[in-house]
C-alpha positions as YAML, in Angstrom:
chain: A
units: angstrom
residues:
- id: 1
  name: MET
  ca: [58.27, -49.27, 43.51]
- id: 2
  name: PHE
  ca: [58.21, -45.94, 41.66]
- id: 3
  name: GLU
  ca: [56.32, -47.48, 38.77]
- id: 4
  name: ILE
  ca: [53.59, -49.03, 40.93]
- id: 5
  name: SER
  ca: [52.97, -45.82, 42.83]
- id: 6
  name: SER
  ca: [52.95, -43.88, 39.56]
- id: 7
  name: TYR
  ca: [50.33, -46.19, 38.09]
- id: 8
  name: ALA
  ca: [48.32, -45.97, 41.32]
- id: 9
  name: GLY
  ca: [48.46, -42.17, 41.11]
- id: 10
  name: LEU
  ca: [47.23, -42.25, 37.52]
- id: 11
  name: PHE
  ca: [44.45, -44.66, 38.47]
- id: 12
  name: LEU
  ca: [43.29, -42.41, 41.31]
- id: 13
  name: ALA
  ca: [43.47, -39.29, 39.13]
- id: 14
  name: ALA
  ca: [41.45, -41.00, 36.39]
- id: 15
  name: PHE
  ca: [38.94, -42.40, 38.88]
- id: 16
  name: GLY
  ca: [38.46, -39.04, 40.58]
- id: 17
  name: ALA
  ca: [38.20, -37.20, 37.26]
- id: 18
  name: ALA
  ca: [35.29, -39.43, 36.26]
- id: 19
  name: THR
  ca: [33.34, -38.58, 39.40]
- id: 20
  name: LEU
  ca: [31.91, -35.18, 40.16]
- id: 21
  name: LEU
  ca: [35.24, -34.14, 41.74]
- id: 22
  name: PRO
  ca: [37.13, -31.41, 39.87]
- id: 23
  name: MET
  ca: [40.19, -33.45, 38.88]
- id: 24
  name: GLN
  ca: [42.23, -33.85, 35.71]
- id: 25
  name: SER
  ca: [43.70, -37.14, 34.62]
- id: 26
  name: GLU
  ca: [44.90, -35.95, 31.22]
- id: 27
  name: ALA
  ca: [47.75, -33.90, 32.69]
- id: 28
  name: VAL
  ca: [48.88, -36.87, 34.78]
- id: 29
  name: LEU
  ca: [48.80, -39.18, 31.75]
- id: 30
  name: VAL
  ca: [50.72, -36.75, 29.54]
- id: 31
  name: GLY
  ca: [53.31, -36.19, 32.26]
- id: 32
  name: MET
  ca: [53.82, -39.91, 32.65]
- id: 33
  name: LEU
  ca: [54.05, -40.38, 28.89]
- id: 34
  name: LEU
  ca: [56.70, -37.69, 28.63]
- id: 35
  name: SER
  ca: [58.70, -39.12, 31.52]
- id: 36
  name: GLY
  ca: [59.33, -42.26, 29.49]
- id: 37
  name: HIS
  ca: [59.45, -44.43, 32.62]
- id: 38
  name: CYS
  ca: [56.18, -46.30, 32.04]
- id: 39
  name: THR
  ca: [54.79, -48.59, 29.39]
- id: 40
  name: VAL
  ca: [52.35, -46.78, 27.10]
- id: 41
  name: ALA
  ca: [49.91, -49.71, 26.88]
- id: 42
  name: THR
  ca: [49.84, -50.01, 30.68]
- id: 43
  name: LEU
  ca: [49.26, -46.27, 31.05]
- id: 44
  name: LEU
  ca: [46.31, -46.46, 28.65]
- id: 45
  name: LEU
  ca: [44.88, -49.47, 30.45]
- id: 46
  name: VAL
  ca: [45.24, -47.96, 33.93]
- id: 47
  name: ALA
  ca: [43.81, -44.57, 32.93]
- id: 48
  name: THR
  ca: [40.87, -46.13, 31.10]
- id: 49
  name: LEU
  ca: [40.13, -48.58, 33.91]
- id: 50
  name: GLY
  ca: [40.22, -45.85, 36.56]
- id: 51
  name: ASN
  ca: [38.04, -43.54, 34.51]
- id: 52
  name: VAL
  ca: [35.48, -46.23, 33.68]
- id: 53
  name: LEU
  ca: [35.26, -47.34, 37.32]
- id: 54
  name: GLY
  ca: [34.70, -43.72, 38.37]
- id: 55
  name: SER
  ca: [31.87, -43.52, 35.84]
- id: 56
  name: LEU
  ca: [30.51, -46.79, 37.19]
- id: 57
  name: LEU
  ca: [30.35, -45.18, 40.63]
- id: 58
  name: ASN
  ca: [28.29, -42.36, 39.09]
- id: 59
  name: TRP
  ca: [25.98, -44.92, 37.47]
- id: 60
  name: ILE
  ca: [25.51, -46.70, 40.82]
- id: 61
  name: LEU
  ca: [24.77, -43.39, 42.54]
- id: 62
  name: GLY
  ca: [22.31, -42.58, 39.78]
- id: 63
  name: ARG
  ca: [20.50, -45.86, 40.35]
- id: 64
  name: SER
  ca: [19.84, -44.86, 43.96]
- id: 65
  name: VAL
  ca: [19.20, -41.16, 43.41]
- id: 66
  name: GLU
  ca: [15.41, -41.49, 43.38]
- id: 67
  name: ARG
  ca: [15.20, -42.02, 47.11]
- id: 68
  name: PHE
  ca: [17.27, -38.89, 47.81]
- id: 69
  name: ARG
  ca: [16.23, -36.42, 45.11]
- id: 70
  name: HIS
  ca: [13.56, -34.74, 47.26]
- id: 71
  name: LYS
  ca: [15.90, -34.17, 50.22]
- id: 72
  name: ARG
  ca: [16.87, -30.58, 50.94]
- id: 73
  name: TRP
  ca: [20.60, -31.41, 50.95]
- id: 74
  name: PHE
  ca: [20.49, -33.14, 47.54]
- id: 75
  name: PRO
  ca: [23.15, -31.39, 45.38]
- id: 76
  name: VAL
  ca: [21.18, -31.29, 42.10]
- id: 77
  name: SER
  ca: [17.99, -29.28, 41.67]
- id: 78
  name: GLU
  ca: [14.83, -30.96, 40.43]
- id: 79
  name: ALA
  ca: [14.90, -28.79, 37.30]
- id: 80
  name: LYS
  ca: [18.48, -29.78, 36.38]
- id: 81
  name: LEU
  ca: [17.80, -33.45, 37.00]
- id: 82
  name: GLU
  ca: [14.66, -33.37, 34.86]
- id: 83
  name: LYS
  ca: [16.52, -31.51, 32.09]
- id: 84
  name: ALA
  ca: [19.24, -34.17, 32.12]
- id: 85
  name: GLN
  ca: [16.63, -36.93, 32.01]
- id: 86
  name: ARG
  ca: [14.92, -35.31, 29.01]
- id: 87
  name: PHE
  ca: [18.29, -35.11, 27.25]
- id: 88
  name: TYR
  ca: [18.92, -38.78, 27.93]
- id: 89
  name: LEU
  ca: [15.45, -39.74, 26.73]
- id: 90
  name: ARG
  ca: [16.00, -37.79, 23.54]
- id: 91
  name: TYR
  ca: [19.45, -39.18, 22.65]
- id: 92
  name: GLY
  ca: [19.42, -42.45, 24.58]
- id: 93
  name: ARG
  ca: [22.42, -44.58, 25.39]
- id: 94
  name: TRP
  ca: [24.45, -43.18, 22.51]
- id: 95
  name: SER
  ca: [24.76, -39.94, 24.43]
- id: 96
  name: LEU
  ca: [27.22, -41.90, 26.60]
- id: 97
  name: LEU
  ca: [29.72, -41.48, 23.76]
- id: 98
  name: LEU
  ca: [30.06, -37.98, 25.25]
- id: 99
  name: SER
  ca: [30.96, -39.36, 28.68]
- id: 100
  name: TRP
  ca: [34.57, -38.26, 28.17]
- id: 101
  name: VAL
  ca: [33.64, -34.59, 27.67]
- id: 102
  name: PRO
  ca: [34.52, -32.34, 30.62]
- id: 103
  name: ILE
  ca: [31.61, -30.89, 32.62]
- id: 104
  name: ILE
  ca: [28.82, -32.83, 30.87]
- id: 105
  name: GLY
  ca: [30.29, -36.34, 30.88]
- id: 106
  name: ASP
  ca: [30.21, -37.00, 34.62]
- id: 107
  name: PRO
  ca: [26.58, -35.99, 35.17]
- id: 108
  name: LEU
  ca: [25.65, -37.90, 32.03]
- id: 109
  name: THR
  ca: [26.95, -41.15, 33.51]
- id: 110
  name: MET
  ca: [24.91, -40.50, 36.64]
- id: 111
  name: VAL
  ca: [21.78, -39.82, 34.60]
- id: 112
  name: ALA
  ca: [22.35, -43.12, 32.79]
- id: 113
  name: GLY
  ca: [21.98, -44.78, 36.20]
- id: 114
  name: VAL
  ca: [18.85, -42.76, 36.98]
- id: 115
  name: MET
  ca: [17.39, -43.81, 33.63]
- id: 116
  name: ARG
  ca: [18.24, -47.47, 34.38]
- id: 117
  name: GLU
  ca: [20.61, -47.96, 31.46]
- id: 118
  name: PRO
  ca: [21.60, -51.64, 31.49]
- id: 119
  name: LEU
  ca: [25.06, -52.18, 32.95]
- id: 120
  name: TRP
  ca: [26.40, -54.09, 29.93]
- id: 121
  name: SER
  ca: [25.62, -51.30, 27.44]
- id: 122
  name: PHE
  ca: [26.77, -48.61, 29.87]
- id: 123
  name: LEU
  ca: [30.16, -50.27, 30.35]
- id: 124
  name: LEU
  ca: [30.60, -51.03, 26.66]
- id: 125
  name: ILE
  ca: [29.90, -47.49, 25.45]
- id: 126
  name: VAL
  ca: [31.68, -45.67, 28.29]
- id: 127
  name: THR
  ca: [34.78, -47.88, 27.99]
- id: 128
  name: PHE
  ca: [34.94, -47.22, 24.27]
- id: 129
  name: ALA
  ca: [34.50, -43.45, 24.66]
- id: 130
  name: LYS
  ca: [36.97, -43.02, 27.49]
- id: 131
  name: GLY
  ca: [39.51, -45.42, 26.00]
- id: 132
  name: MET
  ca: [39.44, -43.58, 22.68]
- id: 133
  name: ARG
  ca: [39.92, -40.25, 24.44]
- id: 134
  name: TYR
  ca: [43.07, -41.50, 26.17]
- id: 135
  name: LEU
  ca: [44.32, -43.17, 22.98]
- id: 136
  name: LEU
  ca: [43.88, -39.96, 20.97]
- id: 137
  name: LEU
  ca: [45.50, -37.92, 23.73]
- id: 138
  name: THR
  ca: [48.46, -40.30, 23.70]
- id: 139
  name: ALA
  ca: [48.76, -40.07, 19.92]
- id: 140
  name: ALA
  ca: [48.64, -36.27, 20.10]
- id: 141
  name: THR
  ca: [51.34, -36.03, 22.77]
- id: 142
  name: PRO
  ca: [54.55, -34.99, 21.02]
- id: 143
  name: GLY
  ca: [57.78, -36.65, 22.02]
- id: 144
  name: TRP
  ca: [56.44, -39.49, 24.17]
- id: 145
  name: THR
  ca: [58.17, -42.20, 22.19]
...
């Protein structure tokens, strides 16, 4: 039972970290690696899946942002949204390789939805970027073996 709830906690931390919520999944992953109670491959899979699904939520929100962007309560200013769109137009889908980067990665996945990035390429690039981040973090964690 401990293992399932641990994996669920990692999934939720990774999912939340990929949204605009201020969460950290890296600390949870490293803690679980160091505990030695969980399978490394499963940890990588769960963290990556949670993080990619959180980014997918951002993409979905981005797809529907147009109908809300002029509302007074909308959390992003017109200027910031336009700046993000210009960035995405300049660098295109390959900017999604930065989706793992704190602060800029989450809004970037939302802008990909606004810019109507096809789902297949979004998922492919984001899964690669986020999976590599967790893999490198795992490799850099001393004493997890």
